[in-house]
């Protein structure tokens, strides 16, 4: 019997397990732009345009390679509105009840597919290096799951940067050499910009028409939208940004949204690039003497370490993970996250850049927008939905552990051993934001005090019971306790007043 082969918007890979398992001579690929996927959060218009264009081009590529493809556009009159409904419609059209699918990256969709009254075979997503079973075995019996140890297993498994059973360069991790602040560099080359073509132009008009109320600027649109373009972006990164990737990994500059970051996450996550091929290309650059070990190791660690680790956590922890709230934070997400005015220069830049590009790099996500939400006690589900919506690389399997776990500590310490919180001093050290800010980063109290300075202590004191015993945080509690009593009271009272102003919608 003919089978339907489901290919989702983030499964645009020739090597997808469902395509490999299918019979090209008889089976029919089903792809669909549907309201339910475009609407489970209000995705950034650039993210929708990127995916729909890449989906249309991938469908054309499959057809050229000999596949029969049943493709539904968002504005097709028969569009059934969701992936399960589209499968049912196509099953009736082609007289079959067999479906081959590769496991989606979200519990919501996995469960929805399992409920479709058709014979569904759901295959493992083999585009990842670590299987669910391997991760479970690795995690079993460990008191705490730490990325560093998992990463070493992935190095051994892939053989990347290995010299027999020893790490190349004698160390597994070269982070000690990284984390330098960056100086503005007018000569840093930006990634190649996509040419507008007929497919992209049509999708841009559709997205403009249907999603213009969503947060984010659609135009100008520069992302690549097919594999050839994504490969060009990879080569650009290897040539121009990888050599200093390690050095400037944690740096932030107001006028340089990308620095030495790859801007490859959206292509890898959608399937246009394979994670292992990207790492092998970086390792080759090291072997050719083009990039130093601290950069190449740091880059590879992000992919075979962090990326695989967070996916393992998402599937190991189960369906409720994205909605955990270990610190019982309940504050509403402040309007400034949706572009509302703010005097905090770091947040204005990180959010403004997110609105323009559907992109912010890791330290902006973690230490600016994430740090502020955590210090202010924003409800982590609201924070999670924001990150899932606004970034072009966001899918729940990778976004939720990064947001709920790493950034908001809402999983109670599954992903990280301590919360990522900092006062303004960290942002000042790693960026040029503070010099252009209405607040003064050196002021700890008073009308110009940097809000991060006030909220930092407020957070620590709010959660003293939970964190005072953490050896990595004890020093901060000692510092607070050494302050004179008046100063302690002033800091906490000013933080309370700031939070009241934030809640009332006043300009902060
Ligand atoms: P680079 O900084 O150049 O890193 C290279 C690659 O390493 C990335 O493309 C990505 O594939 C991988 N990588 C790096 N860090 C991580 C990480 N922590 N987890 C998984 N992969 C990583 N990443 C996503 O892919 N999707 C998300 O929805 C997402 N949400 C995040 C939310 C928060 C609160 C935080 C703190 C981080 C989030 N990240 C997410 C991780 C990271 O910020 C992005 O992968 C990275 O910024 C993508 O940009 P880049 O391609 O320029 O990456
Ligand atoms: C993110 C997204 C969007 C915006 N639209 C579609 C779509 O119309 N059709 C589709 O197949 N996939 C889409 N996606 C990606 C899915 O949301 C993604 O496959 C799941 O979240 C699982 O990762
Ligand atoms: Fe951000 Fe504070 Fe620096 Fe202003 S002073 S940019 S609020 S860290």
XYZ file of C-alpha atoms and ligand atoms in Angstrom:
592
model
C 0.000 0.000 0.000
C 1.117 3.563 -0.747
C 2.545 5.359 2.290
C 2.397 9.035 3.143
C 5.823 10.345 4.159
C 5.474 13.311 6.498
C 8.199 15.973 6.256
C 7.832 18.801 8.775
C 9.165 22.328 8.416
C 12.246 21.542 10.501
C 12.938 18.229 8.756
C 14.315 19.537 5.459
C 17.102 16.960 5.087
C 17.669 14.447 2.287
C 18.913 11.992 4.899
C 15.715 12.228 7.019
C 14.868 8.775 8.411
C 11.308 8.868 7.006
C 12.635 9.574 3.491
C 15.268 6.883 3.813
C 12.702 4.319 4.885
C 10.194 5.235 2.159
C 9.865 3.846 -1.343
C 10.465 6.645 -3.836
C 8.667 4.780 -6.614
C 5.336 4.574 -4.813
C 5.199 6.665 -1.617
C 4.023 10.275 -1.424
C 5.753 13.007 0.550
C 3.329 15.204 2.495
C 4.344 18.735 3.436
C 2.011 21.433 4.705
C 2.090 25.065 5.776
C -0.572 25.054 8.464
C -2.182 27.598 10.778
C -1.679 25.432 13.875
C 2.128 25.328 13.471
C 2.319 28.962 12.424
C 0.177 29.911 15.426
C 1.072 27.872 18.546
C 3.087 30.941 19.471
C 3.161 34.203 17.542
C 6.358 33.446 15.639
C 8.544 36.259 14.368
C 7.541 36.974 10.729
C 11.137 36.324 9.594
C 11.005 32.840 11.165
C 7.777 31.984 9.319
C 9.097 33.392 6.041
C 12.354 31.471 6.421
C 10.569 28.169 7.058
C 7.856 28.469 4.421
C 10.394 29.472 1.752
C 12.779 26.690 2.758
C 9.868 24.197 2.789
C 8.741 25.202 -0.713
C 12.273 24.956 -2.071
C 12.887 21.620 -0.384
C 9.622 20.261 -1.860
C 10.782 21.364 -5.326
C 14.147 19.725 -4.710
C 12.452 16.447 -3.721
C 10.316 16.552 -6.850
C 13.392 17.088 -9.000
C 14.958 14.086 -7.288
C 12.015 11.911 -8.342
C 9.644 12.098 -5.345
C 5.901 12.655 -5.625
C 5.161 15.522 -3.252
C 1.735 16.645 -2.014
C 2.445 20.186 -0.817
C -0.164 22.389 0.852
C 0.332 26.134 0.945
C -1.063 28.212 3.764
C -3.546 29.923 1.444
C -4.732 26.744 -0.362
C -8.543 26.675 -0.013
C -8.485 22.979 1.020
C -5.845 23.531 3.711
C -7.108 21.565 6.723
C -5.248 23.770 9.223
C -3.100 21.298 11.161
C -0.610 18.512 10.496
C -2.958 15.705 11.708
C -5.873 17.108 9.662
C -3.667 17.410 6.580
C -2.551 13.783 6.975
C -6.184 12.650 7.174
C -7.100 14.697 4.104
C -4.179 13.300 2.101
C -4.883 9.744 3.304
C -8.389 9.990 1.878
C -7.155 11.613 -1.332
C -4.587 8.881 -1.996
C -6.591 5.965 -0.585
C -4.144 4.918 2.104
C -3.933 4.702 5.880
C -0.146 4.274 6.195
C 2.094 7.103 7.388
C 5.857 7.240 7.848
C 7.121 10.059 10.043
C 10.352 11.103 11.717
C 9.812 11.984 15.364
C 8.943 15.701 15.705
C 10.949 17.921 18.056
C 8.047 18.714 20.350
C 5.886 16.587 22.665
C 2.779 18.479 21.512
C 3.179 17.281 17.936
C 4.389 13.789 18.863
C 1.197 13.290 20.885
C -1.010 14.802 18.180
C 0.450 12.453 15.550
C -0.045 9.424 17.777
C -3.735 10.274 18.042
C -4.325 10.416 14.287
C -6.505 7.398 13.352
C -4.016 6.105 10.734
C -1.253 3.471 10.858
C 1.706 5.623 11.874
C 5.313 4.482 11.969
C 7.349 7.059 13.893
C 11.074 6.715 13.293
C 13.907 8.068 15.414
C 15.408 11.356 14.217
C 18.839 10.115 13.171
C 20.132 13.609 12.428
C 21.222 13.773 16.069
C 24.429 12.215 17.350
C 23.011 10.833 20.603
C 19.929 8.595 20.544
C 17.273 8.790 23.285
C 18.380 5.353 24.518
C 22.049 6.402 24.706
C 21.197 9.554 26.629
C 19.032 7.615 29.069
C 21.813 5.112 29.666
C 24.332 7.906 30.181
C 21.998 9.720 32.608
C 21.028 6.665 34.638
C 22.375 6.597 38.171
C 24.039 10.033 37.959
C 23.309 12.407 40.809
C 23.565 15.394 38.472
C 23.650 15.641 34.686
C 26.501 17.871 33.601
C 27.165 18.794 30.000
C 30.951 18.577 30.315
C 30.976 14.817 30.977
C 28.330 14.122 28.345
C 30.359 16.163 25.851
C 33.427 13.986 26.372
C 31.311 10.951 25.460
C 30.235 12.702 22.269
C 33.853 13.521 21.419
C 34.725 9.851 21.843
C 31.697 8.740 19.832
C 32.327 11.084 16.888
C 36.135 11.033 17.029
C 36.067 14.838 16.590
C 39.305 16.491 17.816
C 40.536 13.172 19.175
C 44.030 11.798 19.113
C 43.348 8.132 19.774
C 41.480 8.184 23.091
C 43.004 11.541 24.121
C 41.618 15.008 23.322
C 43.635 16.960 20.751
C 45.697 19.650 22.472
C 45.729 17.719 25.753
C 42.528 19.257 27.168
C 38.836 18.585 26.603
C 37.818 22.208 27.099
C 39.664 25.422 26.223
C 37.152 27.861 27.713
C 39.829 29.215 30.002
C 41.382 30.913 26.929
C 38.050 32.407 25.794
C 35.653 35.126 27.005
C 37.422 38.306 25.981
C 35.509 41.546 25.580
C 35.463 42.755 21.960
C 36.401 46.104 20.516
C 34.300 47.514 17.682
C 35.812 46.200 14.458
C 34.517 47.853 11.334
C 36.173 45.224 9.165
C 34.317 42.174 10.486
C 32.600 40.666 7.455
C 28.857 40.002 7.632
C 27.402 36.711 6.317
C 26.313 36.520 2.671
C 22.821 37.932 2.185
C 20.180 35.882 0.374
C 19.131 37.108 -3.046
C 15.437 37.754 -3.397
C 13.920 35.163 -5.760
C 10.379 34.400 -6.917
C 9.680 31.819 -4.186
C 10.929 34.076 -1.413
C 9.108 37.111 -2.838
C 5.800 35.225 -2.865
C 6.271 33.993 0.711
C 7.260 37.444 1.947
C 4.000 38.842 0.554
C 2.008 36.033 2.181
C 3.678 36.532 5.564
C 3.254 40.285 5.351
C -0.421 39.789 4.648
C -1.076 37.184 7.379
C 1.417 37.821 10.168
C 2.154 41.526 10.196
C 0.703 41.857 13.717
C 3.346 39.487 15.112
C 6.327 41.076 16.856
C 9.279 41.467 14.477
C 10.328 43.102 11.238
C 9.937 40.968 8.137
C 12.042 43.143 5.853
C 14.841 43.394 4.977
C 15.066 39.603 4.799
C 18.587 38.171 4.558
C 18.471 34.518 5.664
C 19.468 31.777 3.280
C 16.537 29.535 2.368
C 18.036 26.423 0.795
C 20.901 24.022 1.342
C 23.228 25.669 -1.179
C 22.793 29.016 0.603
C 23.254 27.427 4.021
C 26.494 25.826 2.815
C 27.691 29.254 1.659
C 26.896 30.628 5.116
C 28.910 27.781 6.660
C 31.927 28.545 4.457
C 31.655 32.233 5.325
C 31.698 31.400 9.015
C 34.692 29.071 8.669
C 36.659 31.628 6.643
C 35.874 34.803 8.557
C 34.479 34.167 12.030
C 35.687 30.803 13.312
C 39.314 31.822 13.939
C 38.239 34.253 16.689
C 35.013 32.488 17.685
C 36.445 31.367 21.029
C 37.974 34.702 21.955
C 34.786 36.706 21.501
C 32.142 34.103 22.338
C 30.802 36.058 25.313
C 31.291 39.590 24.003
C 28.471 42.002 23.110
C 28.660 45.157 20.998
C 25.774 47.527 20.354
C 26.662 47.977 16.677
C 27.611 44.390 15.883
C 24.777 41.934 16.485
C 26.729 38.898 15.296
C 30.400 39.362 16.256
C 32.058 35.988 15.632
C 28.930 33.897 16.041
C 27.962 31.512 13.291
C 24.318 32.380 12.545
C 24.000 28.729 11.565
C 21.572 27.499 14.251
C 18.492 28.161 12.144
C 19.898 26.174 9.218
C 21.042 23.255 11.366
C 17.743 23.086 13.257
C 15.637 23.200 10.077
C 17.736 20.431 8.511
C 19.491 22.436 5.791
C 22.851 21.692 7.414
C 23.827 18.542 9.270
C 25.270 19.064 12.757
C 28.083 16.563 12.214
C 29.060 17.965 8.813
C 29.332 21.440 10.367
C 31.611 20.126 13.128
C 33.718 18.110 10.695
C 34.189 21.237 8.579
C 35.367 23.175 11.661
C 37.748 20.343 12.650
C 39.180 20.403 9.115
C 39.849 24.136 9.491
C 41.819 23.375 12.655
C 43.810 20.610 10.963
C 44.624 22.965 8.079
C 45.976 25.513 10.566
C 43.237 28.008 9.680
C 41.694 28.281 13.165
C 43.137 27.736 16.646
C 42.091 24.969 19.011
C 40.311 27.242 21.531
C 37.930 28.434 18.805
C 37.358 25.102 17.110
C 36.938 23.162 20.346
C 34.597 25.856 21.709
C 32.474 25.778 18.557
C 32.286 21.985 18.350
C 31.387 21.838 22.070
C 28.349 24.054 21.443
C 27.045 21.585 18.886
C 27.962 18.065 19.979
C 27.963 19.144 23.636
C 25.264 21.684 24.432
C 22.941 21.039 21.500
C 22.860 17.284 22.002
C 22.762 17.631 25.799
C 19.715 19.923 25.885
C 17.862 17.669 23.472
C 18.637 14.699 25.685
C 17.266 16.578 28.700
C 14.073 17.652 26.889
C 13.133 14.112 25.956
C 14.367 12.523 29.179
C 12.466 14.921 31.438
C 9.126 14.520 29.694
C 6.029 16.469 28.748
C 5.787 18.856 31.690
C 9.358 20.147 31.355
C 8.585 23.351 29.448
C 6.076 24.431 32.122
C 8.120 23.958 35.261
C 8.435 26.839 37.709
C 10.778 25.740 40.507
C 11.238 29.281 41.837
C 7.479 30.066 41.721
C 8.036 33.215 39.668
C 4.755 34.868 38.647
C 5.497 38.318 37.219
C 4.024 39.182 33.802
C 6.510 39.504 30.948
C 7.260 43.250 30.816
C 6.129 45.152 27.726
C 9.732 46.034 26.922
C 10.179 42.441 25.648
C 7.714 43.287 22.901
C 9.562 46.461 21.956
C 8.141 48.748 24.666
C 10.386 51.669 25.498
C 13.086 51.205 28.127
C 15.979 53.257 29.465
C 18.085 50.094 29.943
C 20.433 50.232 26.983
C 21.412 46.545 27.096
C 17.781 45.406 26.937
C 16.899 48.003 24.320
C 19.645 46.659 22.073
C 19.026 42.952 22.677
C 15.276 43.285 22.104
C 15.642 45.752 19.211
C 18.043 43.418 17.473
C 15.680 40.502 18.082
C 12.831 42.481 16.486
C 14.970 43.361 13.450
C 16.796 40.074 12.891
C 14.930 37.237 14.696
C 18.390 36.636 16.145
C 20.392 37.423 19.231
C 23.508 35.553 20.214
C 23.847 33.305 23.220
C 25.129 35.831 25.748
C 22.464 38.363 24.834
C 19.826 35.648 25.355
C 21.365 34.372 28.579
C 22.888 37.386 30.319
C 20.669 40.244 29.119
C 17.062 39.206 28.354
C 17.245 35.947 30.344
C 19.132 37.425 33.285
C 16.695 40.337 33.605
C 13.613 38.077 33.463
C 15.069 35.800 36.135
C 16.153 38.647 38.419
C 12.732 40.276 38.057
C 10.914 37.003 38.783
C 9.006 36.744 35.499
C 6.842 33.658 35.028
C 9.090 31.170 33.181
C 6.294 29.917 30.920
C 5.850 33.446 29.595
C 9.617 33.715 29.118
C 9.667 30.341 27.344
C 6.870 31.370 24.974
C 8.695 34.595 24.165
C 11.938 32.821 23.224
C 10.042 30.186 21.247
C 8.326 32.923 19.257
C 11.041 35.452 18.537
C 14.083 33.487 17.342
C 14.387 31.945 13.885
C 16.189 28.924 15.346
C 13.592 28.189 18.068
C 11.921 24.790 18.419
C 10.802 23.497 21.764
C 13.335 20.640 22.080
C 16.207 23.140 22.078
C 14.558 26.333 23.283
C 12.857 24.973 26.416
C 15.920 23.464 28.127
C 17.881 26.617 27.323
C 15.170 28.934 28.633
C 13.355 27.011 31.337
C 16.503 25.200 32.440
C 19.691 27.094 31.745
C 18.330 30.624 31.798
C 15.416 30.631 34.284
C 16.447 27.794 36.644
C 12.775 26.810 36.513
C 13.701 23.113 36.304
C 15.282 23.382 39.751
C 18.804 22.625 38.547
C 18.511 19.844 35.963
C 20.452 21.734 33.271
C 22.661 23.925 35.447
C 24.028 23.705 38.952
C 23.358 27.374 39.706
C 21.249 30.164 38.225
C 22.830 32.420 35.597
C 22.354 35.744 37.361
C 24.647 38.720 37.383
C 24.672 42.364 38.337
C 25.420 45.078 35.788
C 29.162 44.553 36.265
C 29.180 41.449 34.048
C 27.328 43.236 31.239
C 29.694 46.185 31.565
C 32.747 43.933 31.359
C 31.537 42.034 28.280
C 29.855 44.818 26.279
C 29.817 48.470 25.323
C 26.165 48.907 26.348
C 26.681 50.655 29.679
C 28.493 53.705 28.323
C 25.328 54.650 26.391
C 22.844 53.935 29.176
C 20.631 56.295 31.175
C 21.531 54.262 34.276
C 24.991 54.130 35.800
C 26.451 50.676 36.133
C 28.773 51.787 38.931
C 25.811 53.060 41.004
C 24.575 50.395 43.407
C 21.760 52.505 44.857
C 20.156 55.866 44.156
C 18.124 57.269 41.255
C 20.674 56.246 38.584
C 21.493 52.804 39.955
C 21.644 50.105 37.286
C 18.483 47.962 37.762
C 20.560 44.791 37.389
C 22.537 45.841 40.486
C 19.373 46.288 42.559
C 17.584 43.199 41.318
C 20.621 40.976 41.712
C 20.512 41.283 45.503
C 16.731 41.157 45.535
C 16.845 37.814 43.701
C 19.478 36.350 46.013
C 17.590 37.396 49.132
C 14.211 36.202 47.774
C 15.736 32.763 47.244
C 18.129 32.651 50.167
C 16.739 29.358 51.476
C 17.357 27.617 48.206
C 20.753 29.031 47.235
C 22.667 30.055 50.374
C 23.909 26.485 50.807
C 25.167 26.249 47.208
C 28.979 26.377 47.484
C 29.194 28.324 44.218
C 26.932 31.063 45.607
C 27.887 31.236 49.266
C 30.408 34.005 48.643
C 27.686 36.334 47.298
C 25.586 35.844 50.435
C 28.642 36.621 52.570
C 29.195 39.824 50.567
C 25.596 40.888 51.130
C 25.739 40.085 54.817
C 28.884 42.186 55.195
C 27.120 45.309 53.902
C 25.888 47.620 56.653
C 22.255 47.207 57.515
C 21.056 50.529 56.103
C 22.626 49.775 52.781
C 21.028 46.332 52.662
C 17.621 47.838 53.423
C 18.078 50.564 50.800
C 19.060 48.101 48.070
C 16.028 45.888 48.705
C 13.598 48.812 49.028
C 14.865 50.371 45.785
C 14.569 47.019 44.022
C 10.960 46.735 45.251
C 10.216 50.239 44.000
C 11.771 49.407 40.623
C 9.614 46.261 40.297
C 6.504 48.280 41.153
C 7.349 50.766 38.403
C 7.978 47.887 36.002
C 4.570 46.352 36.805
C 2.753 49.649 36.486
C 4.057 50.096 32.941
C 6.133 53.163 33.839
C 9.217 53.835 31.728
C 12.118 52.017 33.390
P 26.872 30.165 17.789
O 26.987 30.926 19.034
O 27.767 30.538 16.696
O 27.048 28.615 18.175
C 27.212 27.632 17.157
C 26.136 26.601 17.207
O 26.198 25.887 18.434
C 24.717 27.129 17.128
O 24.326 27.381 15.816
C 23.923 25.999 17.772
O 23.641 24.993 16.835
C 24.888 25.453 18.803
N 24.608 25.966 20.148
C 25.292 26.918 20.822
N 24.826 27.039 22.083
C 23.803 26.175 22.179
C 22.912 25.843 23.231
N 22.994 26.411 24.436
N 21.956 24.927 22.980
C 21.859 24.333 21.781
N 22.687 24.598 20.753
C 23.644 25.496 20.957
N 19.437 27.642 20.406
C 18.658 27.181 19.427
O 19.159 26.556 18.489
N 17.308 27.372 19.468
C 16.711 28.056 20.480
O 15.496 28.209 20.493
C 17.534 28.562 21.521
N 16.985 29.249 22.564
C 17.797 29.729 23.548
C 17.208 30.398 24.628
C 18.001 30.891 25.649
C 17.362 31.574 26.835
C 19.395 30.703 25.600
C 20.249 31.226 26.703
C 19.977 30.046 24.535
C 19.200 29.538 23.503
N 19.755 28.842 22.416
C 18.934 28.345 21.439
C 21.201 28.549 22.357
C 22.051 29.592 21.589
O 21.803 30.861 22.102
C 21.772 29.538 20.089
O 21.946 28.227 19.615
C 22.731 30.437 19.333
O 22.636 31.745 19.817
C 22.436 30.394 17.848
O 23.207 31.330 17.177
P 24.467 30.944 16.271
O 24.036 29.992 15.216
O 25.102 32.211 15.836
O 25.336 30.154 17.327
C 7.759 26.447 13.236
C 6.878 25.950 12.136
C 6.001 26.834 11.491
C 5.967 28.277 11.808
N 5.178 26.402 10.529
C 5.210 25.106 10.145
C 4.309 24.612 9.157
O 3.457 25.321 8.652
N 4.413 23.317 8.802
C 5.311 22.466 9.378
O 5.372 21.306 8.973
N 6.139 22.908 10.338
C 6.114 24.184 10.736
N 6.920 24.632 11.728
C 7.822 23.659 12.390
C 7.061 22.826 13.428
O 6.449 23.688 14.369
C 8.047 21.835 14.088
O 8.161 20.745 13.229
C 7.590 21.357 15.430
O 7.576 22.396 16.348
C 8.521 20.249 15.966
O 9.833 20.701 16.092
Fe 22.223 47.462 31.257
Fe 22.745 48.458 33.703
Fe 24.576 48.621 31.769
Fe 22.347 50.081 31.658
S 23.944 50.246 33.186
S 23.308 48.939 29.972
S 20.848 48.683 32.538
S 23.791 46.740 32.680
